[in-house]
Coordinates of C-alpha atoms in Angstrom, one line a residue:
Chain R
M1 CA 2.5 16.6 -30.9
E2 CA 2.6 20.4 -31.1
Y3 CA 4.9 21.7 -28.7
I4 CA 4.3 25.4 -29.5
S5 CA 0.7 26.3 -30.6
P6 CA 0.1 28.3 -33.9
E7 CA -0.8 31.4 -31.6
G8 CA 3.1 31.0 -30.0
L9 CA 2.2 29.3 -26.7
R10 CA 3.5 26.1 -25.3
L11 CA 1.7 23.1 -24.1
D12 CA 1.2 24.7 -20.5
G13 CA 0.4 28.2 -22.1
R14 CA 4.0 30.0 -21.4
R15 CA 5.7 31.7 -24.3
P16 CA 8.8 29.7 -25.5
L17 CA 11.3 31.6 -23.6
E18 CA 9.2 32.1 -20.4
M19 CA 10.3 30.6 -16.9
R20 CA 7.8 28.2 -14.8
Q21 CA 6.7 29.9 -11.7
L22 CA 9.0 29.8 -8.8
H23 CA 8.3 29.4 -5.2
A24 CA 10.6 28.7 -2.4
Q25 CA 10.6 28.7 1.5
L26 CA 13.5 28.3 4.0
G27 CA 13.6 26.5 7.3
V28 CA 11.1 23.7 6.7
V29 CA 12.6 20.9 8.3
D30 CA 13.1 21.7 12.2
K31 CA 15.6 18.9 12.9
A32 CA 18.0 20.1 10.2
D33 CA 20.5 22.8 10.3
G34 CA 19.2 24.1 7.1
S35 CA 16.3 23.3 4.8
A36 CA 14.5 24.6 2.1
I37 CA 11.6 23.7 -0.5
F38 CA 12.0 24.9 -4.0
E39 CA 9.1 24.7 -6.5
M40 CA 9.6 25.3 -10.1
G41 CA 6.1 24.9 -12.0
N42 CA 4.9 21.4 -10.8
T43 CA 8.5 20.2 -9.9
K44 CA 8.9 20.1 -6.3
V45 CA 12.1 19.5 -4.2
I46 CA 13.1 19.7 -0.6
A47 CA 16.6 19.9 0.5
A48 CA 17.9 19.6 4.0
V49 CA 21.5 20.3 5.1
Y50 CA 23.3 18.4 8.2
G51 CA 26.5 20.2 9.2
P52 CA 29.2 21.1 9.5
H53 CA 29.6 18.2 12.1
E54 CA 32.2 15.6 12.9
V55 CA 33.2 13.2 9.9
Q56 CA 31.6 9.8 10.3
S57 CA 34.4 7.6 9.1
K58 CA 37.7 9.0 10.4
N59 CA 39.8 7.8 7.4
Q60 CA 37.6 10.0 4.9
Q61 CA 38.4 13.0 6.9
L62 CA 40.2 15.6 5.1
P63 CA 42.9 17.7 7.2
D64 CA 42.5 21.2 5.0
Q65 CA 38.7 21.3 4.2
A66 CA 35.2 19.8 4.8
L67 CA 33.9 16.7 3.5
V68 CA 30.9 17.6 1.3
R69 CA 28.2 14.8 0.9
C70 CA 25.2 14.5 -1.0
E71 CA 22.2 12.2 -1.4
Y72 CA 19.6 12.7 -4.3
S73 CA 16.2 10.2 -4.3
M74 CA 12.9 10.6 -5.7
A75 CA 9.8 9.6 -3.7
N76 CA 8.0 6.9 -5.3
F77 CA 4.8 8.8 -6.1
S78 CA 6.8 11.9 -7.6
T79 CA 6.4 10.9 -11.2
G80 CA 3.6 9.8 -13.2
D81 CA 4.1 6.0 -13.0
R82 CA 5.7 4.4 -10.0
P83 CA 8.7 2.6 -10.6
R84 CA 10.5 0.3 -8.3
R85 CA 13.8 2.2 -7.4
S86 CA 16.6 0.2 -6.0
K87 CA 19.0 2.1 -3.5
G88 CA 21.7 1.5 -6.0
D89 CA 19.9 3.3 -8.7
R90 CA 22.4 4.8 -11.1
R91 CA 20.8 8.0 -12.4
A92 CA 20.3 8.9 -8.5
T93 CA 24.2 8.3 -8.1
E94 CA 25.2 10.3 -10.9
I95 CA 22.7 13.2 -10.0
S96 CA 24.1 13.2 -6.3
L97 CA 27.6 13.4 -7.7
V98 CA 26.6 16.3 -10.0
I99 CA 25.0 18.0 -7.1
R100 CA 27.9 17.5 -4.8
Q101 CA 30.5 18.8 -7.0
T102 CA 28.5 21.9 -8.0
M103 CA 28.0 22.9 -4.5
E104 CA 31.4 21.9 -3.4
A105 CA 32.8 24.7 -5.7
A106 CA 30.8 27.3 -4.2
I107 CA 31.1 26.3 -0.4
L108 CA 34.2 27.8 1.5
T109 CA 35.3 24.3 2.6
H110 CA 38.6 25.4 3.7
L111 CA 37.1 27.3 6.8
M112 CA 35.9 24.1 8.1
P113 CA 38.5 21.4 8.0
R114 CA 37.8 18.1 9.4
T115 CA 34.1 18.2 9.2
Q116 CA 31.5 16.8 7.0
I117 CA 28.6 18.6 5.5
D118 CA 25.5 16.6 4.4
I119 CA 23.2 17.5 1.8
F120 CA 20.0 15.4 1.2
V121 CA 17.5 16.2 -1.6
Q122 CA 14.4 14.6 -2.1
V123 CA 12.2 14.9 -5.1
L124 CA 8.5 15.2 -4.1
Q125 CA 7.0 15.9 -7.6
A126 CA 8.8 15.7 -10.8
D127 CA 7.9 17.6 -13.8
G128 CA 11.0 18.3 -15.5
G129 CA 14.1 20.0 -14.4
T130 CA 14.5 18.1 -11.1
R131 CA 18.5 18.3 -11.6
A132 CA 18.2 22.0 -11.6
A133 CA 15.5 22.5 -8.9
C134 CA 17.4 20.2 -6.7
I135 CA 20.9 22.7 -7.0
N136 CA 18.5 25.7 -6.4
A137 CA 17.0 24.0 -3.3
A138 CA 20.5 23.0 -2.0
T139 CA 21.8 26.5 -2.5
L140 CA 18.7 27.8 -0.3
A141 CA 19.3 25.1 2.1
I142 CA 23.0 25.9 2.7
A143 CA 22.4 29.4 3.1
D144 CA 19.7 28.6 5.7
A145 CA 22.2 26.6 7.6
G146 CA 24.6 29.6 7.7
I147 CA 27.2 27.7 5.9
P148 CA 29.4 30.3 4.2
M149 CA 29.7 30.1 0.4
C150 CA 31.5 32.1 -2.1
D151 CA 28.4 32.9 -4.5
L152 CA 25.1 31.7 -5.0
V153 CA 24.8 28.7 -7.3
T154 CA 21.8 28.6 -9.6
S155 CA 20.7 26.2 -12.4
C156 CA 18.3 26.1 -14.8
A157 CA 17.5 23.4 -17.8
A158 CA 16.7 24.7 -21.1
G159 CA 16.4 23.3 -24.8
Y160 CA 14.9 24.6 -27.8
L161 CA 12.5 26.0 -24.9
N162 CA 13.4 27.4 -21.8
N163 CA 12.9 25.7 -18.5
M164 CA 11.0 22.4 -19.7
N165 CA 8.3 20.4 -18.1
Y166 CA 8.2 16.6 -18.6
M167 CA 6.1 16.6 -21.6
E168 CA 8.6 18.6 -23.5
D169 CA 11.8 17.0 -22.1
S170 CA 10.5 13.8 -23.3
A171 CA 10.1 15.0 -26.9
G172 CA 13.8 14.1 -27.5
G173 CA 15.0 17.5 -28.3
P174 CA 18.3 18.7 -26.6
D175 CA 18.7 19.5 -22.9
V176 CA 21.1 21.6 -21.6
T177 CA 21.5 22.0 -17.5
V178 CA 23.5 25.0 -16.7
G179 CA 24.9 25.6 -13.0
L180 CA 26.1 29.2 -12.6
M181 CA 27.8 31.3 -10.0
T182 CA 26.0 34.3 -10.7
K183 CA 28.1 37.1 -9.1
M184 CA 31.2 36.0 -10.3
D185 CA 29.7 34.9 -13.7
K186 CA 31.2 31.6 -13.9
L187 CA 29.8 28.1 -15.0
T188 CA 30.2 25.3 -12.6
L189 CA 27.8 22.9 -14.2
L190 CA 27.3 22.3 -17.7
Q191 CA 25.4 19.1 -19.0
M192 CA 23.6 18.5 -22.3
D193 CA 22.0 15.4 -24.0
S194 CA 21.0 15.0 -27.4
K195 CA 22.6 16.7 -30.7
L196 CA 23.0 20.3 -31.3
P197 CA 24.9 22.3 -33.8
M198 CA 27.5 24.5 -32.5
D199 CA 25.9 27.7 -33.2
I200 CA 22.4 26.9 -31.8
F201 CA 24.3 25.6 -28.7
E202 CA 25.3 29.1 -27.8
T203 CA 21.7 30.6 -28.1
V204 CA 20.4 27.6 -25.8
M205 CA 23.4 28.1 -23.3
Q206 CA 22.6 31.6 -23.3
L207 CA 18.9 30.9 -22.5
A208 CA 19.8 28.8 -19.6
I209 CA 22.0 31.3 -18.3
E210 CA 19.2 34.1 -18.4
G211 CA 17.2 31.5 -16.5
C212 CA 19.7 31.1 -14.0
K213 CA 20.1 34.8 -13.5
A214 CA 16.2 35.1 -13.0
I215 CA 16.2 32.3 -10.4
V216 CA 18.8 34.1 -8.6
R217 CA 17.0 37.6 -8.4
Y218 CA 14.2 35.4 -6.9
I219 CA 16.3 33.5 -4.4
Q220 CA 18.0 36.7 -3.1
N221 CA 14.8 38.2 -2.5
I222 CA 13.6 35.3 -0.4
L223 CA 17.2 35.4 1.6
L224 CA 16.6 38.9 2.3
E225 CA 13.1 38.2 3.4
N226 CA 14.3 35.5 5.7
T227 CA 16.9 38.0 7.3
K228 CA 14.6 40.4 7.7
Q229 CA 12.3 38.0 9.7
L230 CA 15.1 36.7 11.9
E231 CA 15.9 40.4 12.8
Y232 CA 12.5 41.1 13.8
Q233 CA 12.5 38.0 16.0
R234 CA 15.9 38.8 17.6
G235 CA 14.4 42.3 18.2
L236 CA 17.3 43.8 16.3
R237 CA 15.0 45.8 14.1
S238 CA 11.5 47.2 15.1
Chain N
M1 CA 21.3 44.9 29.9
T2 CA 18.5 42.7 30.8
S3 CA 18.1 40.7 27.8
Q4 CA 21.8 40.0 27.9
A5 CA 21.1 38.6 31.6
A6 CA 18.1 36.8 30.2
L7 CA 20.1 35.4 27.5
A8 CA 22.8 34.0 30.0
G9 CA 19.9 32.5 32.0
E10 CA 18.5 30.9 29.1
I11 CA 22.1 29.3 28.3
E12 CA 22.1 28.0 31.6
V13 CA 18.7 26.2 31.1
E14 CA 19.7 24.7 27.9
A15 CA 22.9 23.3 29.3
F16 CA 21.1 21.9 32.0
R17 CA 18.5 20.3 29.6
R18 CA 21.3 18.8 27.6
L19 CA 23.7 17.5 30.5
Y20 CA 20.8 16.3 33.1
P21 CA 17.9 15.6 30.6
L22 CA 16.1 13.2 33.1
Q23 CA 16.4 15.5 36.1
F24 CA 15.2 18.5 33.8
Y25 CA 12.1 16.5 32.9
E26 CA 11.3 15.2 36.4
R27 CA 11.5 18.9 37.7
H28 CA 8.7 19.3 35.0
L29 CA 6.8 16.1 35.5
N30 CA 6.3 17.0 39.3
D31 CA 4.3 19.9 38.4
N32 CA 2.4 17.9 35.8
V33 CA 3.5 19.9 32.8
R34 CA 6.1 19.2 30.2
P35 CA 8.7 21.5 28.8
D36 CA 6.6 22.8 26.1
A37 CA 4.0 23.7 28.4
R38 CA 1.6 20.8 27.4
P39 CA -0.4 18.9 30.3
L40 CA 1.0 15.2 30.2
G41 CA -2.2 14.0 28.6
R42 CA -2.5 16.4 25.8
A43 CA -1.3 15.9 22.2
R44 CA 0.5 18.4 20.3
A45 CA -1.8 20.3 17.5
T46 CA -2.4 18.3 14.7
S47 CA -3.4 19.0 11.0
L48 CA -4.2 17.0 8.0
A49 CA -4.1 18.4 4.7
L50 CA -5.4 16.2 1.6
G51 CA -4.3 16.1 -1.9
T52 CA -1.0 17.6 -1.5
V53 CA 0.9 15.5 -4.2
P54 CA -1.0 15.7 -7.5
T55 CA 0.9 13.3 -9.3
A56 CA -0.2 10.5 -6.8
D57 CA -4.0 8.9 -7.0
G58 CA -4.3 9.7 -3.5
S59 CA -2.2 11.9 -1.0
A60 CA -2.0 13.5 2.5
M61 CA 0.3 15.3 4.6
A62 CA -0.2 15.0 8.5
K63 CA 1.6 17.3 10.9
I64 CA 1.7 16.6 14.3
G65 CA 3.0 19.8 16.5
H66 CA 5.2 22.1 14.5
T67 CA 7.7 19.8 13.2
Q68 CA 6.4 16.1 12.8
T69 CA 5.6 15.8 9.2
M70 CA 4.7 12.8 7.2
L71 CA 3.8 12.7 3.4
A72 CA 1.8 9.9 2.1
G73 CA 0.8 9.0 -1.4
V74 CA -1.1 6.2 -2.9
K75 CA -0.5 5.3 -6.4
L76 CA -2.8 2.4 -8.1
E77 CA -1.5 -0.2 -10.5
V78 CA -3.3 -2.9 -12.4
M79 CA -2.5 -6.5 -11.4
T80 CA -4.0 -10.2 -11.9
P81 CA -5.8 -11.1 -8.5
A82 CA -4.6 -14.2 -6.6
T83 CA -6.6 -17.2 -7.5
D84 CA -7.8 -17.8 -4.0
A85 CA -9.1 -14.2 -4.0
P86 CA -10.4 -13.5 -7.3
D87 CA -12.4 -10.6 -6.4
E88 CA -10.1 -8.5 -4.2
G89 CA -7.0 -6.1 -4.8
R90 CA -4.0 -5.8 -2.4
I91 CA -2.3 -3.1 -0.6
A92 CA 1.5 -2.7 0.0
V93 CA 3.0 -0.1 2.5
D94 CA 6.1 1.1 2.7
F95 CA 7.3 3.7 5.3
Q96 CA 10.7 5.3 4.7
M97 CA 12.7 7.7 6.7
P98 CA 14.9 9.6 4.5
P99 CA 18.0 11.1 5.8
I100 CA 16.6 14.6 5.8
C101 CA 14.2 13.8 8.6
S102 CA 16.5 13.4 11.4
P103 CA 20.1 13.8 12.0
D104 CA 20.1 10.4 13.5
V105 CA 19.2 8.8 10.2
R106 CA 22.3 8.5 8.2
P107 CA 22.2 7.3 4.2
G108 CA 23.5 3.9 3.4
R109 CA 22.5 2.8 7.1
P110 CA 18.7 1.8 7.1
V111 CA 17.2 2.7 10.3
D112 CA 15.1 -0.2 12.3
T113 CA 12.3 2.1 13.1
A114 CA 11.3 2.6 9.5
A115 CA 11.0 -1.2 9.0
V116 CA 9.2 -1.4 12.2
I117 CA 6.6 1.1 11.7
S118 CA 5.9 -0.4 8.2
E119 CA 4.7 -3.6 9.7
Q120 CA 2.9 -1.9 12.2
L121 CA 0.9 0.2 9.6
F122 CA 0.3 -2.6 7.3
S123 CA -1.0 -4.8 10.3
V124 CA -3.1 -2.2 11.3
L125 CA -4.5 -1.4 8.2
A126 CA -5.2 -5.0 7.1
S127 CA -6.8 -6.0 10.5
S128 CA -8.8 -3.0 11.5
G129 CA -10.9 -3.6 8.1
V130 CA -10.8 0.1 7.1
I131 CA -10.2 -1.0 3.4
N132 CA -12.4 -3.6 1.8
L133 CA -10.3 -5.2 -0.3
K134 CA -13.4 -6.0 -2.6
E135 CA -13.4 -2.5 -3.5
L136 CA -10.1 -2.7 -5.3
S137 CA -11.4 -5.3 -7.8
I138 CA -11.7 -4.3 -11.4
S139 CA -13.2 -7.0 -12.9
K140 CA -13.4 -10.5 -10.9
G141 CA -10.7 -12.9 -11.6
Q142 CA -9.2 -11.0 -14.5
A143 CA -7.7 -7.4 -13.0
A144 CA -7.6 -5.8 -9.8
W145 CA -6.0 -2.7 -8.4
M146 CA -2.8 -2.9 -6.3
A147 CA -2.6 0.1 -4.0
Y148 CA 1.0 1.2 -3.1
L149 CA 1.0 3.2 -0.2
D150 CA 4.4 5.2 0.3
I151 CA 4.7 7.3 3.6
Y152 CA 7.8 9.8 3.6
C153 CA 8.9 11.2 7.0
L154 CA 10.2 14.5 6.2
D155 CA 10.7 15.7 9.9
A156 CA 10.8 13.2 12.8
D157 CA 9.8 14.3 16.2
G158 CA 8.4 11.5 18.2
A159 CA 5.2 9.5 17.8
L160 CA 6.2 8.4 14.1
F161 CA 3.4 5.7 14.1
D162 CA 0.5 8.1 15.0
A163 CA 1.5 10.8 12.4
A164 CA 2.2 7.8 9.6
L165 CA -1.3 6.2 10.3
L166 CA -3.0 9.7 10.1
A167 CA -1.5 10.3 6.8
A168 CA -2.2 6.8 5.5
I169 CA -5.8 7.2 6.4
G170 CA -5.9 10.7 4.8
A171 CA -4.4 9.3 1.5
F172 CA -6.9 6.7 1.4
A173 CA -9.7 8.9 2.0
H174 CA -8.5 11.2 -0.8
L175 CA -7.9 8.5 -3.3
R176 CA -9.6 8.9 -6.5
F177 CA -9.8 5.8 -8.8
P178 CA -8.8 6.4 -12.5
A179 CA -11.6 5.6 -15.2
V180 CA -10.7 2.7 -16.7
S181 CA -12.4 0.1 -19.0
M182 CA -11.7 -3.2 -19.9
T183 CA -11.3 -4.7 -23.5
E184 CA -12.9 -8.0 -24.8
E185 CA -9.1 -9.6 -24.4
G186 CA -9.3 -8.5 -20.9
K187 CA -6.8 -5.8 -20.7
V188 CA -7.5 -2.6 -18.7
I189 CA -7.2 0.5 -20.6
P190 CA -7.3 4.0 -19.4
L191 CA -10.4 5.9 -20.1
S192 CA -9.8 9.3 -21.2
G193 CA -12.6 11.9 -22.8
D194 CA -11.3 12.1 -26.0
T195 CA -10.5 8.4 -26.7
V196 CA -11.3 7.8 -30.4
L197 CA -12.1 4.2 -31.4
E198 CA -10.5 3.2 -34.4
D199 CA -13.0 2.4 -37.3
G200 CA -11.8 -1.1 -37.6
N201 CA -12.4 -1.9 -33.9
K202 CA -15.7 -3.8 -33.6
E203 CA -15.2 -4.8 -30.2
Q204 CA -17.0 -2.5 -27.7
P205 CA -14.9 -1.8 -24.5
K206 CA -16.7 -3.0 -21.4
V207 CA -17.1 0.1 -19.2
Q208 CA -17.2 -1.0 -15.6
E209 CA -19.3 0.8 -13.0
Q210 CA -16.9 3.2 -12.2
R211 CA -16.3 3.5 -8.2
Q212 CA -14.9 7.0 -7.5
Q213 CA -13.5 6.4 -4.2
L214 CA -13.1 4.1 -1.4
T215 CA -15.6 3.7 1.6
L216 CA -13.6 3.6 4.6
G217 CA -14.9 1.1 7.1
K218 CA -13.9 1.6 10.8
I219 CA -11.2 4.0 10.7
P220 CA -8.2 3.3 13.0
F221 CA -7.0 6.2 15.2
S222 CA -3.9 5.7 17.4
L223 CA -2.1 7.5 20.5
T224 CA 1.5 6.9 21.5
C225 CA 2.3 7.0 25.2
M226 CA 5.5 7.3 27.3
L227 CA 5.6 5.3 30.8
H228 CA 7.9 6.7 33.5
K229 CA 7.5 5.7 37.0
K230 CA 3.8 6.8 37.5
Y231 CA 3.5 9.3 34.7
I232 CA 1.9 8.8 31.4
L233 CA 3.1 11.0 28.8
A234 CA 0.7 11.3 25.5
D235 CA 2.3 12.2 22.3
P236 CA 6.1 12.1 22.9
T237 CA 8.6 14.6 21.2
A238 CA 11.7 12.8 19.8
E239 CA 13.6 14.3 22.9
E240 CA 11.1 12.6 25.3
E241 CA 11.2 9.2 23.5
K242 CA 14.9 9.5 23.9
I243 CA 15.0 9.8 27.7
F244 CA 12.0 7.8 28.6
Q245 CA 12.4 4.5 26.6
T246 CA 9.0 2.7 27.2
T247 CA 6.3 3.5 24.6
I248 CA 2.7 2.0 24.4
T249 CA 0.7 2.5 21.2
V250 CA -3.1 2.0 21.3
V251 CA -5.1 2.0 18.2
L252 CA -8.9 2.2 18.6
D253 CA -11.6 2.7 15.8
H254 CA -14.0 5.7 15.8
S255 CA -16.7 3.8 17.9
G256 CA -13.9 3.1 20.5
R257 CA -13.2 -0.5 19.8
L258 CA -9.7 -1.8 20.2
V259 CA -7.9 -2.7 16.8
S260 CA -4.2 -2.8 18.1
F261 CA -2.2 -2.6 21.5
Y262 CA 1.7 -2.4 21.3
K263 CA 3.9 -2.3 24.3
P264 CA 7.6 -3.6 22.9
G265 CA 9.0 -4.1 26.2
G266 CA 10.8 -1.4 28.1
S267 CA 12.0 -0.8 31.5
A268 CA 8.8 0.6 32.7
L269 CA 6.3 -2.1 33.5
A270 CA 2.4 -1.3 33.0
S271 CA -0.1 -2.4 35.5
T272 CA -4.0 -2.8 34.4
S273 CA -4.7 0.7 35.6
T274 CA -2.0 2.1 33.7
I275 CA -3.4 0.5 30.6
Q276 CA -6.9 1.6 31.0
D277 CA -5.6 5.3 31.4
C278 CA -3.9 5.2 28.2
M279 CA -6.8 3.6 26.5
A280 CA -9.0 6.6 28.2
L281 CA -6.5 9.3 26.7
T282 CA -6.6 7.4 23.3
R283 CA -10.4 7.6 23.2
Y284 CA -10.2 11.3 23.9
R285 CA -7.7 11.6 21.4
V286 CA -9.9 9.6 18.7
K287 CA -12.3 12.2 19.0
E288 CA -10.1 15.0 18.3
L289 CA -8.7 13.1 15.2
Q290 CA -12.1 12.2 13.6
K291 CA -12.8 15.9 14.0
I292 CA -9.6 16.9 12.1
L293 CA -10.3 14.2 9.5
D294 CA -13.9 15.5 8.9
E295 CA -12.5 19.1 8.5
A296 CA -9.9 18.0 5.8
L297 CA -12.7 15.9 4.0
S298 CA -14.9 18.7 4.0
E299 CA -12.2 21.1 2.7
M300 CA -11.5 18.6 -0.4
E301 CA -13.2 19.6 -3.7
P302 CA -16.2 17.7 -4.4
V303 CA -15.7 14.8 -7.1

């Protein structure tokens, strides 16, 4: 199977370093305090944030900061075949932990002690890069909820090609997922599968970081538009 | 200054609504109207979009009002039919309420509502005969389709069953069977445009008469109403469902015949006239929903 055609195009017509088309929308779940839909090509993820609210189990309450909880789940029709996913799915638990810790690093938890913030992410369509899409959607949802963050966290997955879809991902090559706090230029998440020589690793990581920076530009535009809309509705700007 | 006074007045109304919800609603009901300006018998604006999930064989998204959203997807898998029904397929219904849909749903604590609605949906789909199970058969006695219907509530705002049923019907209306063929040994293989038979393979795959989509029989449509003293409120929001606890769900097919009637207890008792009023409201709603379904089907790309 050829992943790059002789003309230099990938399976879906992109160039090797090109990202998929991004699309995001805020405030999609009315009942949630903050919510967002994030699409990267055919991967579509919806995130909802509830909080800050009272901690459910008092013994887990933290006296000096907010408790952040995250749950990741995939819809049964999101992938090509329909696996019967049990609730204790190990992959879902691992990804939930990854998203939680990534967002915890960005949220200013010390401003909201003894509270709980719930982040729920649901994958509606999966075509590679679900972990990255979930983190991007969670960032947008937290911003929509008005929860203070020290920086926007964006995430992108790359291998030899940037922002791979499901076909390229299953090829068995390396897969590096990076979570970046863009203004501070610091990494919060770095995960890699498969084998990669050290010198190529640098290049691949740079590729993913470029992807993150492109996504943060898009997210900043979306948030700016959203704020303008809110200002119009409040009558603060004509 | 006036905007500040208006804001203060608004906060008082909000506080009254939170502290005394029943009185708040009764003040509205006395004038035969509800806080969102609907008359008592009117349902919220409904929309149905087909084909929203490309990875599923059939999918639909139903929205009632601005907020109530359901996403339904049907995935087909091959199975061997049961011995007592060799020319029929099967349907499995799973309705889930993920924690994103409502602040009342917490992870780790499954909600009863999801299981109840799952069961209701399955019995309505089975008893209404909307889906002819024989159409799900691939080859008698050897292979048939198992249709897994998954419905996810993305935003819960009352009358979950109505939206779920509409989304389920939409998903089945949109369903396209993948092209398959059967080998001599009885295995079902997908038929793609560029399949090349190996030279050594002398056996010709039996290509079945491909059915493209399901023909839906009597399509069921539903309306949930709430009872409170002498008032009947059609299509309740989540707030109304919490305050008035008695619901009646009526399911009619498009010719106006009764498919299902569900009144699970509740403090308000229904007299015969109340039941007939509910059915009349449902009959009107069925016409609305039929039009919405037809519009959605016509917008779909032809096969």
